Amino acid sequence: MTIPTKKKMAPAASKLYADDVSLLMVLIDTNPFFWNSINTSLSFSKFISNVLAFLNSILLLNQLNQVVVIATGYNSCDYIFDSSALQNHNQKGESLLQKLEEFVDKDESLCRDDSVDGPGFSLLSGSLSMALCYIQKVFRSGPLHPRPRILCLHGSPDGPGQYVAIMNAIFSAQRSMVPIDSCIIGAQHSAFLQQASYITSGIYLKPQLLDGLFQYLTTVFATDLHSRSFLQLPKPVGVDFRAACFCHKNTIDMGYICSVCLSIFCKHHKKCSTCGSVFGQAQTQDSSTPDRKRKTSVDN
Amino acid sequence: MLRKETNGEERRLNRDEEDEEEEENDRGHDAWERTYADERSWEALQEDESGLLRPIDNKTLYHAQYRRRLRTATAARIQKGLIRYLYIVIDLSRAATETDYKPNRMVVVARQVEAFIREFFDQNPLSQIGLLTLKDGVAHCLTELGGSPESHIKALMGKLVCSGDASLQNGLDLVHSLLNQIPSYGHREVLMLYSALSTCDPGDIMETIQKCKSSKIRCSVIGLSAELYICKYLCLETGGSYSVSLDEPHLKELVLEHAPPPPAIAEFAISNLIKMGFPQRAAEGVISICSCHKEAKVGGGYTCPRCKARVCELPTECCICGLTLVSSPHLARSYHHLFPITPFDDVAVSSDPHKVPKNCFGCQQSLLAPGKRLLFLLYVIMIRDE
């Protein structure tokens, strides 16, 4: 892929403590609709206990390691735990669980719809953005900082409305050279996270037996970035880069692109439905054309 | 060193002859030395709370934000030219050997062009760049229009020799003939990095400028020495932008301003449906002969959906059937220009301690430190689409 990996664009102050100090941002999917619908092989409490054990093992690997946990809810996202915060020196586990409970209650109170069809979509774009903001703050904090990476523990299906926001977050992670790892705890693969892990050179994994989640987490996701070059980690399998056409939402491998707004169509049309440009003729200097375009954009 | 000290003493003693002394000093100092002798850049340093040195760069930070805000405010709902065919014209005449940019203008320009090429392909994956040089009064085509940054940078860094005069008309003529061959939906642009103070033309340059204007080529010029009327006229006629750089950081800023797509003039490019293919990535162990290098390769390539040839990287044009091959993240890269984020409003830190939240929502930075003017969400990412 020629979206180039730019060594020159590395953050200005990237002198490290040592090669193996890492800052791990964990994004936990707390979408209640997803957890209700999942098969009972993994309940939320068992999931949290696996994750807590994993976080402890990260903090044991190196005393300078940092872990930050962000919960991805249905209506909102928030920070649940920060291992470098001074008030967390005692009772780490209890404070995490307490804040998680508070977050879930608050998220539920923000719920606007009474009933939702299916699992609903959690706000992955929001928590990715918050994780990247925190990482940028760490980059600007001085010449010594750990190497950051993001781990998404995600299970809800992909929300198509978040596509542009998630792609923006992926590109900014790529520019800052922050890998996005994904561990899928749901039933189906997530195309967004497959692309995220491929573009940012992270690891994408869908464990076959969720009972042993802790083992998958420690063997695949626990090592720091420097050591990854020495390990045989799961390779990306069949990332699907095909696009979906705007008219039928079918995945196509050959299509037509509007040169003005880059909308994808599967058949030849006379007019673009997104931006209103008529194909094959020069646009006139009509004042109605910009109004129509503005109207179309507002309607979308 | 001794000369400078004596001059300083003389200045202190003879205040009447101050102007003369300063002129002598300036003649002795180069431009870069003057920043230390006169402007005392060390006084701009400040210590932060942990004792580390930090320069006061608030002014540049605010200025950069101000410029960004101006750009986004005006560019919110304006159509942008996303498929761009840009020629970069580099002036390699005698004037490029001037040493007012360290080590000389040619090297600085080459460095900035390299950074620009990378940034350009990052922001506009579907566009193409070509390189031209002006040397000895003639224009040469260094590289053809292509979408791979490495080939352009390699060609540029290999041939940095300056001589002769620069000819604006020859450059424009060559660009005009090259850009006539591109498809009608593409936006034609030229970016000239002009160091010379004159142009040595074989004919009437006004005619050439009119020719470019009627072919809808948008020419922009970045001058390195001084403002030239003919460059200003060229940019005005064709709808481009003309700026003159003051020093190297300013040059970098001006060059990188041309990386995001400019506002498009609707009748400059005919909107059209372009046929493109979205290849799948081959599995890891597959062995096939790749069509770009003509050799056998293992795994990790893409298969053209029309003719099933293997290509190594995207975006590219299939060598066998000519289909443009892209992947959906390349298109998604341009959505950033189509749906720009609304600019943030500056919120003054209020004096009431209860109104201000304790930590930043996005990054958990403490907001209670006294005397700090804090900016929310410095790195701007779209949080929610709705």
XYZ file of C-alpha atoms in Angstrom:
686
model
C 0.000 0.000 0.000
C 1.495 3.287 -0.962
C 0.070 5.375 1.786
C 3.693 5.781 2.789
C 4.937 5.032 6.280
C 6.865 8.144 6.972
C 9.762 7.763 9.317
C 10.338 11.488 9.014
C 6.905 12.292 10.330
C 7.626 10.683 13.703
C 6.686 12.877 16.659
C 9.358 15.435 17.403
C 10.290 14.192 20.867
C 10.490 10.459 20.412
C 13.487 9.674 22.516
C 12.519 6.689 24.570
C 13.217 5.525 28.071
C 14.213 2.159 26.679
C 12.894 0.145 23.791
C 10.411 -1.856 25.760
C 8.436 0.714 27.740
C 4.907 0.926 26.440
C 1.772 2.945 26.957
C -1.240 0.756 26.283
C -4.643 2.324 25.649
C -7.354 -0.310 26.066
C -10.772 0.433 24.583
C -13.428 -1.801 26.149
C -16.759 -2.278 24.432
C -19.506 -1.847 27.032
C -22.436 -1.694 24.667
C -25.252 -3.258 26.743
C -27.187 -4.363 23.656
C -24.204 -6.349 22.449
C -23.510 -7.970 25.815
C -27.127 -9.032 26.135
C -27.179 -10.662 22.731
C -23.873 -12.513 22.913
C -23.762 -16.289 23.388
C -23.149 -17.170 26.984
C -19.622 -18.449 26.433
C -18.329 -15.156 27.811
C -20.286 -13.053 30.260
C -19.345 -9.448 30.930
C -18.003 -10.229 34.395
C -15.763 -13.022 33.112
C -14.594 -10.702 30.348
C -13.681 -8.004 32.862
C -11.802 -10.447 35.059
C -9.779 -11.623 32.032
C -9.025 -8.024 31.116
C -8.017 -7.103 34.673
C -5.592 -9.991 34.823
C -4.177 -8.885 31.469
C -3.743 -5.283 32.662
C -1.928 -6.496 35.743
C 0.418 -8.560 33.619
C 1.212 -5.515 31.459
C 2.059 -3.480 34.528
C 4.255 -6.301 35.807
C 6.305 -6.567 32.623
C 8.042 -3.252 33.212
C 7.624 -0.825 36.074
C 7.499 2.110 33.684
C 4.635 0.660 31.625
C 1.407 2.654 31.643
C -2.118 1.475 31.017
C -5.160 3.649 30.303
C -8.639 2.165 29.948
C -11.434 3.879 28.024
C -14.960 2.467 27.953
C -16.822 2.573 24.644
C -20.485 2.928 25.451
C -23.625 3.182 23.403
C -24.096 6.934 23.851
C -20.818 8.139 25.281
C -17.205 7.221 26.045
C -15.153 7.968 29.104
C -11.860 7.256 30.842
C -12.164 4.441 33.347
C -8.629 3.956 34.560
C -5.228 5.598 34.281
C -2.303 3.800 35.866
C -0.141 6.916 35.969
C -2.680 8.976 37.916
C -1.316 9.581 41.400
C -4.422 8.687 43.349
C -4.422 5.182 41.969
C -1.410 3.827 43.792
C -3.591 1.678 46.043
C -6.757 -0.192 45.168
C -6.290 -0.202 41.429
C -8.771 -2.930 40.697
C -11.503 -1.508 42.896
C -11.285 1.978 41.454
C -11.532 0.611 37.912
C -14.622 -1.442 38.691
C -16.237 1.420 40.531
C -15.686 3.868 37.695
C -16.903 1.300 35.199
C -20.141 0.891 37.085
C -20.630 4.649 37.270
C -19.957 4.937 33.559
C -22.445 2.220 32.603
C -25.146 3.861 34.718
C -24.458 7.244 33.180
C -24.432 5.794 29.674
C -27.766 4.145 30.246
C -29.295 7.347 31.526
C -28.274 9.071 28.287
C -30.184 6.555 26.230
C -32.615 8.217 23.893
C -34.358 5.256 22.247
C -36.513 2.906 24.268
C -35.924 -0.117 22.123
C -33.206 -0.857 19.602
C -33.235 -3.484 16.875
C -30.332 -5.835 17.212
C -27.056 -5.147 18.983
C -26.805 -1.457 18.220
C -23.524 0.281 17.505
C -21.039 1.390 20.127
C -19.135 4.637 19.721
C -15.788 3.293 18.531
C -14.933 6.537 16.740
C -15.325 8.493 19.968
C -13.090 6.286 22.060
C -10.445 6.067 19.295
C -10.377 9.854 19.155
C -10.030 10.178 22.921
C -7.213 7.632 22.930
C -5.399 9.583 20.204
C -5.859 12.855 22.110
C -4.279 11.285 25.184
C -1.403 9.958 23.108
C -0.811 13.410 21.601
C -0.700 14.849 25.099
C 1.921 12.255 26.023
C 3.983 13.142 22.935
C 4.016 16.801 23.944
C 4.862 16.158 27.563
C 8.605 16.107 27.138
C 11.549 14.288 25.572
C 11.029 10.972 27.400
C 7.836 9.046 26.882
C 6.822 5.428 26.380
C 5.813 4.068 22.997
C 2.043 4.159 22.729
C -0.305 1.657 21.132
C -4.063 1.113 21.159
C -5.869 -2.175 21.820
C -9.567 -2.390 20.922
C -11.614 -5.102 22.600
C -14.620 -4.833 20.405
C -17.675 -6.908 19.704
C -20.469 -4.699 18.443
C -21.083 -4.571 14.702
C -19.693 -1.714 12.605
C -21.858 1.380 12.489
C -21.850 2.717 8.916
C -22.474 6.245 10.164
C -19.096 6.230 11.870
C -17.112 5.253 8.771
C -15.663 8.687 8.007
C -14.824 9.404 11.660
C -13.129 6.047 12.108
C -11.125 6.437 8.879
C -9.969 9.889 10.037
C -8.873 8.403 13.361
C -7.045 5.606 11.522
C -5.158 8.046 9.302
C -4.129 10.208 12.240
C -2.936 7.084 14.093
C -0.964 6.150 10.991
C 0.713 9.553 10.868
C 1.645 9.393 14.537
C 2.831 5.790 14.046
C 0.523 4.378 16.702
C -0.516 0.770 15.955
C -4.144 -0.143 16.508
C -4.528 -3.782 17.624
C -7.950 -5.391 17.601
C -9.320 -8.371 19.454
C -12.831 -9.235 18.348
C -15.014 -10.708 21.061
C -18.205 -10.745 19.026
C -19.523 -13.220 16.535
C -18.606 -11.531 13.244
C -15.494 -9.876 11.884
C -15.286 -6.120 11.870
C -14.216 -4.668 8.534
C -13.353 -1.292 10.098
C -10.966 -2.807 12.617
C -9.419 -5.068 9.982
C -8.587 -2.003 7.924
C -7.426 -0.118 11.034
C -4.992 -2.840 12.000
C -3.737 -3.274 8.455
C -3.145 0.418 7.783
C -1.460 1.128 11.130
C 0.518 -2.179 11.181
C -1.283 -3.524 14.204
C -2.544 -7.038 14.908
C -6.064 -8.202 14.212
C -7.290 -11.303 16.029
C -10.619 -13.032 16.425
C -10.110 -15.705 19.117
C -11.772 -19.017 18.461
C -12.406 -19.914 22.115
C -13.425 -16.912 24.163
C -13.059 -18.851 27.421
C -9.308 -18.574 27.081
C -9.339 -14.841 26.329
C -6.603 -14.115 28.878
C -4.239 -16.509 27.107
C -4.875 -14.875 23.731
C -4.337 -11.427 25.217
C -1.063 -12.236 26.935
C 0.487 -14.180 24.085
C -0.468 -11.854 21.263
C -1.050 -8.355 22.623
C 1.139 -8.060 25.688
C 4.549 -7.616 24.111
C 5.964 -4.180 23.514
C 6.442 -2.809 20.008
C 10.170 -3.391 19.836
C 9.890 -7.114 20.587
C 7.208 -7.652 17.969
C 9.837 -7.897 15.262
C 11.155 -11.077 16.912
C 7.836 -12.822 17.343
C 5.595 -14.799 15.032
C 2.323 -12.950 15.504
C -0.976 -13.631 13.684
C -0.695 -12.370 10.127
C -3.485 -10.351 8.508
C -5.756 -12.688 6.613
C -7.686 -11.377 3.640
C -8.297 -7.713 4.412
C -11.225 -6.693 2.266
C -10.498 -3.372 0.601
C -13.402 -3.451 -1.765
C -15.838 -0.587 -1.556
C -19.598 -0.593 -1.302
C -21.566 1.206 -3.994
C -23.668 4.111 -2.834
C -26.810 3.050 -4.691
C -27.281 -0.528 -3.491
C -24.678 -0.917 -0.747
C -23.316 -3.996 -2.534
C -19.614 -4.722 -2.336
C -18.164 -4.251 -5.775
C -14.721 -4.757 -7.196
C -15.110 -2.502 -10.219
C -17.149 0.644 -10.215
C -17.532 4.218 -11.348
C -16.312 7.146 -9.267
C -17.707 10.660 -9.527
C -14.709 12.918 -10.099
C -16.205 15.697 -7.980
C -17.305 14.022 -4.776
C -15.769 10.528 -5.113
C -19.079 8.711 -4.693
C -18.991 5.127 -5.891
C -21.577 3.748 -8.298
C -21.893 0.293 -9.767
C -23.521 1.363 -13.045
C -23.152 4.355 -15.324
C -25.471 7.170 -14.282
C -26.273 10.471 -15.932
C -26.094 12.480 -12.728
C -24.351 12.065 -9.399
C -26.885 11.590 -6.613
C -24.567 12.998 -3.943
C -23.313 16.240 -5.426
C -25.689 16.782 -8.306
C -23.033 17.171 -10.982
C -24.120 16.205 -14.454
C -21.567 13.957 -16.074
C -19.946 14.648 -19.378
C -20.748 18.312 -19.647
C -18.890 21.347 -18.416
C -20.712 22.937 -15.532
C -22.075 26.384 -16.296
C -21.460 29.468 -14.230
C -25.043 29.298 -12.987
C -25.628 30.646 -9.528
C -28.146 27.854 -9.012
C -25.454 25.182 -9.136
C -23.744 26.125 -5.849
C -27.141 26.438 -4.156
C -28.155 23.028 -5.353
C -24.877 21.579 -4.140
C -25.268 23.219 -0.755
C -28.815 22.029 -0.479
C -27.839 18.503 -1.420
C -25.055 18.497 1.165
C -27.399 19.749 3.883
C -29.998 17.157 2.989
C -27.454 14.389 3.329
C 35.300 37.533 17.141
C 37.766 40.264 17.992
C 36.383 42.484 15.276
C 32.863 42.152 16.611
C 33.930 43.060 20.146
C 35.809 46.146 18.977
C 32.856 47.231 16.932
C 30.594 46.858 19.941
C 32.826 48.997 22.100
C 33.068 51.638 19.442
C 29.307 51.715 19.198
C 28.983 52.291 22.919
C 31.491 55.161 22.855
C 30.427 56.896 19.662
C 26.686 57.102 19.643
C 26.692 59.661 16.818
C 28.312 57.233 14.482
C 25.839 54.511 15.399
C 24.333 54.155 11.931
C 27.676 53.844 10.239
C 28.848 51.298 12.769
C 25.723 49.225 12.318
C 26.151 49.205 8.586
C 29.693 47.991 8.997
C 28.523 45.313 11.384
C 25.844 44.146 8.991
C 28.221 44.001 6.114
C 30.430 41.753 8.186
C 27.620 39.498 9.390
C 25.655 37.050 7.311
C 21.899 36.888 7.737
C 22.063 33.939 10.100
C 24.675 35.593 12.277
C 22.507 38.628 12.642
C 19.854 36.637 14.499
C 22.382 36.031 17.272
C 24.129 39.381 17.266
C 21.084 41.621 17.073
C 18.046 39.684 18.040
C 19.367 37.705 21.040
C 17.378 34.568 20.448
C 18.476 33.110 23.797
C 16.254 35.555 25.603
C 13.234 33.885 24.081
C 13.855 30.724 26.110
C 11.897 30.001 29.236
C 11.961 27.271 31.844
C 8.868 25.275 32.530
C 7.934 23.792 35.923
C 10.271 20.818 35.672
C 13.290 22.889 34.741
C 13.348 21.914 31.088
C 13.947 24.642 28.554
C 11.005 25.558 26.457
C 10.994 28.441 23.985
C 8.139 30.902 24.063
C 6.450 29.916 20.860
C 2.982 31.112 21.658
C 3.096 33.720 18.950
C 3.900 31.251 16.189
C 1.371 28.813 17.589
C -1.383 31.410 17.572
C -0.379 32.653 14.154
C -0.497 29.136 12.734
C -3.906 28.595 14.303
C -5.145 31.897 12.967
C -4.095 30.992 9.446
C -5.652 27.564 9.744
C -8.875 29.053 10.983
C -8.979 31.477 8.056
C -8.513 28.647 5.634
C -11.137 26.362 7.109
C -13.661 29.149 7.575
C -13.608 30.034 3.911
C -13.288 26.509 2.599
C -16.176 24.860 4.386
C -18.629 24.167 1.589
C -16.531 24.897 -1.446
C -15.969 22.273 -4.069
C -12.369 21.094 -4.100
C -10.414 19.670 -6.968
C -9.669 16.197 -5.704
C -8.113 14.610 -8.763
C -5.131 16.820 -9.407
C -2.377 16.664 -12.000
C 0.348 18.891 -10.635
C 3.654 19.848 -12.210
C 6.340 21.208 -9.915
C 8.734 23.532 -11.756
C 12.041 23.998 -9.982
C 14.316 26.867 -10.892
C 17.901 25.605 -11.235
C 19.380 28.764 -12.658
C 22.368 30.707 -11.354
C 20.160 32.424 -8.817
C 19.621 29.129 -7.028
C 23.227 29.089 -5.875
C 22.634 32.111 -3.622
C 23.508 31.343 -0.044
C 20.863 33.338 1.765
C 19.189 30.019 2.521
C 21.654 27.649 4.145
C 23.576 25.950 2.421
C 22.114 27.299 -0.812
C 18.670 27.829 -2.291
C 18.755 24.762 -4.492
C 19.307 22.343 -1.602
C 16.652 23.993 0.537
C 14.162 23.894 -2.317
C 14.925 20.224 -3.000
C 14.397 19.389 0.668
C 11.087 21.204 0.777
C 9.924 19.629 -2.476
C 10.676 16.178 -1.096
C 8.599 16.851 2.012
C 5.892 18.356 -0.167
C 5.734 15.307 -2.458
C 5.227 12.987 0.500
C 2.588 15.198 2.024
C 0.874 15.652 -1.336
C 0.458 11.946 -1.940
C -0.723 11.494 1.608
C -3.471 14.076 1.174
C -4.333 13.350 -2.464
C -3.816 9.646 -3.149
C -5.634 9.789 -6.483
C -3.516 12.620 -7.907
C -0.262 12.638 -9.841
C 2.861 14.780 -9.835
C 5.494 15.522 -12.461
C 8.770 17.425 -12.093
C 10.315 20.019 -14.394
C 13.521 22.017 -14.141
C 14.515 25.387 -15.586
C 18.180 25.524 -16.461
C 20.273 27.394 -19.050
C 17.192 29.066 -20.407
C 15.551 25.747 -21.285
C 12.930 23.658 -19.501
C 13.552 19.927 -18.992
C 11.054 17.335 -17.905
C 12.649 15.494 -14.993
C 9.860 12.981 -14.354
C 6.585 12.218 -16.081
C 3.252 12.369 -14.292
C 3.146 9.502 -11.858
C 1.681 8.430 -8.563
C 4.680 6.959 -6.793
C 6.556 9.353 -4.496
C 9.804 7.377 -4.413
C 10.520 7.633 -8.151
C 10.081 11.414 -8.120
C 12.272 11.912 -5.072
C 15.010 9.693 -6.441
C 15.035 11.597 -9.740
C 15.081 14.950 -7.956
C 17.918 14.154 -5.591
C 20.059 12.760 -8.365
C 20.319 15.894 -10.448
C 20.972 19.046 -8.486
C 23.193 21.222 -10.665
C 22.561 24.915 -11.271
C 23.575 27.037 -14.208
C 22.359 29.643 -16.626
C 19.148 31.611 -16.665
C 15.585 30.723 -15.882
C 12.991 30.977 -18.588
C 9.437 31.288 -17.396
C 7.978 31.076 -20.896
C 9.740 27.857 -21.798
C 8.611 26.309 -18.563
C 5.011 27.302 -19.174
C 5.135 26.093 -22.775
C 6.398 22.687 -21.740
C 3.817 22.374 -18.977
C 1.075 23.399 -21.362
C 1.979 20.715 -23.892
C 2.283 18.051 -21.183
C -0.952 18.922 -19.423
C -2.966 18.843 -22.621
C -2.779 15.069 -22.590
C -4.553 14.448 -19.301
C -8.228 13.434 -19.015
C -10.795 16.178 -18.825
C -11.954 15.478 -15.272
C -8.566 16.228 -13.773
C -7.528 19.580 -12.374
C -4.378 20.968 -13.994
C -1.997 22.757 -11.711
C 1.520 24.097 -11.755
C 3.617 25.052 -8.761
C 6.733 27.065 -9.564
C 9.542 27.582 -7.102
C 11.231 30.591 -8.623
C 14.543 31.910 -7.279
C 15.613 34.146 -10.146
C 14.855 37.836 -10.467
C 14.439 37.805 -14.227
C 13.248 35.587 -17.010
C 14.940 34.964 -20.349
C 12.188 34.280 -22.904
C 12.280 33.518 -26.627
C 8.946 35.111 -27.440
C 5.974 36.906 -25.986
C 5.271 35.600 -22.536
C 1.888 37.301 -22.404
C 0.693 35.024 -25.194
C 1.875 31.977 -23.291
C 0.048 33.146 -20.216
C -3.148 33.565 -22.212
C -2.668 30.101 -23.661
C -2.369 28.632 -20.173
C -5.391 30.555 -19.042
C -7.516 29.222 -21.863
C -6.305 25.662 -21.174
C -7.498 26.143 -17.588
C -4.139 25.544 -15.954
C -3.901 27.009 -12.461
C -0.376 28.359 -11.928
C 0.963 29.244 -8.497
C 4.392 30.665 -7.815
C 6.478 30.755 -4.677
C 9.297 33.256 -5.028
C 12.489 32.975 -3.075
C 14.046 36.326 -3.802
C 11.611 39.175 -4.376
C 8.213 39.857 -5.854
C 8.144 39.899 -9.646
C 5.419 41.578 -11.630
C 5.276 38.865 -14.285
C 4.760 36.126 -11.689
C 2.070 38.163 -10.023
C 0.357 38.703 -13.361
C 0.587 35.002 -14.193
C -0.999 33.961 -10.927
C -3.699 36.576 -11.172
C -4.659 35.552 -14.690
C -4.750 31.824 -14.038
C -6.312 31.934 -10.581
C -3.314 30.701 -8.604
C -1.575 32.145 -5.585
C 1.691 34.050 -5.442
C 3.781 34.289 -2.308
C 7.365 35.164 -1.525
C 9.123 33.404 1.300
C 11.131 35.195 3.968
C 13.152 32.327 5.397
C 13.247 28.553 5.437
C 10.411 27.873 7.922
C 8.245 30.319 6.011
C 9.107 28.569 2.748
C 8.101 25.253 4.267
C 4.793 26.699 5.368
C 4.085 28.207 1.946
C 4.971 25.034 0.074
C 2.890 22.799 2.329
C -0.087 25.098 1.903
C -0.383 23.735 -1.612
C -0.735 20.139 -0.447
C -4.452 20.131 0.474
C -6.710 20.466 -2.581
C -7.449 24.040 -3.585
C -10.951 25.370 -4.218
C -11.980 24.209 -7.651
C -13.416 26.389 -10.334
C -16.321 24.399 -11.667
C -15.775 24.925 -15.357
C -12.117 24.023 -15.152
C -12.783 20.307 -14.943
C -15.631 18.421 -16.491
C -17.224 16.126 -13.971
C -17.150 12.582 -15.160
C -17.579 9.027 -13.978
C -14.203 7.359 -13.809
C -14.036 3.601 -13.989
C -11.909 2.240 -11.147
C -11.153 -1.185 -9.782
C -10.889 -2.266 -6.151
C -8.457 -5.170 -6.077
C -8.313 -7.744 -3.328
C -5.096 -8.418 -1.521
C -3.673 -11.827 -2.380
C -3.074 -14.378 0.371
C 0.372 -14.646 1.901
C 1.805 -17.718 0.241
C 0.724 -17.185 -3.356
C 3.471 -17.008 -5.975
C 2.830 -15.032 -9.139
C 4.641 -12.873 -11.661
C 4.042 -9.221 -10.996
C 3.296 -7.037 -14.000
C 5.211 -3.953 -12.836
C 8.612 -5.532 -12.151
C 8.234 -8.529 -14.479
C 9.550 -10.992 -11.912
C 8.104 -13.703 -9.707
C 7.023 -12.586 -6.266
C 5.652 -14.402 -3.233
C 2.485 -13.276 -1.532
C 1.201 -9.816 -0.703
C 0.143 -8.262 -4.028
C -3.124 -7.098 -5.498
C -5.077 -8.670 -8.343
C -6.623 -6.422 -10.986
C -10.345 -7.315 -11.143
C -10.534 -6.919 -14.918
C -7.474 -8.704 -16.269
C -6.286 -10.544 -13.140
C -2.737 -9.217 -13.419
C -0.781 -8.802 -10.206
C 0.325 -5.354 -9.105
C 2.590 -4.597 -6.187
C 1.158 -1.438 -4.699
C -1.831 0.831 -4.815
C -2.933 3.283 -6.137
C -1.708 2.564 -9.613
C -2.809 1.925 -13.156
C -2.826 -1.693 -14.256
C 0.010 -2.158 -16.774
C -1.973 -4.656 -18.833
C -5.469 -3.225 -19.149
C -5.040 0.388 -17.973
C -7.692 0.283 -15.247
C -7.102 2.668 -12.337
C -6.735 0.586 -9.188
C -7.434 2.069 -5.771
C -8.495 0.810 -2.375
C -11.305 2.227 -0.285
C -8.983 3.851 2.296
C -7.528 5.947 -0.538
C -10.964 7.324 -1.296
C -11.632 7.723 2.406
C -8.456 9.809 2.665
C -10.114 12.446 0.517
C -13.342 12.550 2.543
C -11.403 14.678 4.995
C -11.476 17.423 2.344
C -15.085 16.834 1.359
C -16.435 16.881 4.902
C -14.123 19.200 6.806
C -14.539 19.493 10.560
C -16.105 22.652 11.882
C -13.448 24.870 13.455
C -13.363 24.966 17.222
C -14.339 28.096 19.129
C -11.836 29.581 21.510
C -13.268 29.520 25.011
C -11.810 32.003 27.457
C -10.841 30.423 30.749
C -13.422 31.798 33.109
C -12.483 33.021 36.541
C -15.216 30.981 38.258
C -13.514 27.752 39.400
C -16.755 25.787 39.463
C -17.549 26.314 35.806
C -14.251 24.996 34.506
C -13.986 21.193 34.409
C -11.015 19.753 36.293
C -9.647 17.726 33.410
C -9.791 18.004 29.669
C -12.485 15.732 28.286
C -10.306 14.446 25.473
C -6.920 13.804 27.040
C -7.346 14.155 30.806
C -4.848 16.989 30.983
C -5.314 18.961 34.182
C -6.892 22.350 33.462
C -6.287 23.863 36.851
C -2.661 24.931 36.455
C -2.554 28.660 37.125
C -1.388 31.101 34.490
C -1.528 28.651 31.617
C -3.615 29.423 28.606
C -4.820 25.990 27.625
C -6.212 24.891 24.318
C -8.776 22.133 24.234
C -8.145 19.224 21.931
C -4.983 20.462 20.282
C -4.897 17.636 17.808
C -8.099 17.861 15.872
C -9.949 14.665 14.984
C -13.623 14.238 14.190
C -15.234 12.765 17.275
C -18.677 12.115 16.022
C -20.183 12.389 12.585
C -23.684 13.329 13.716
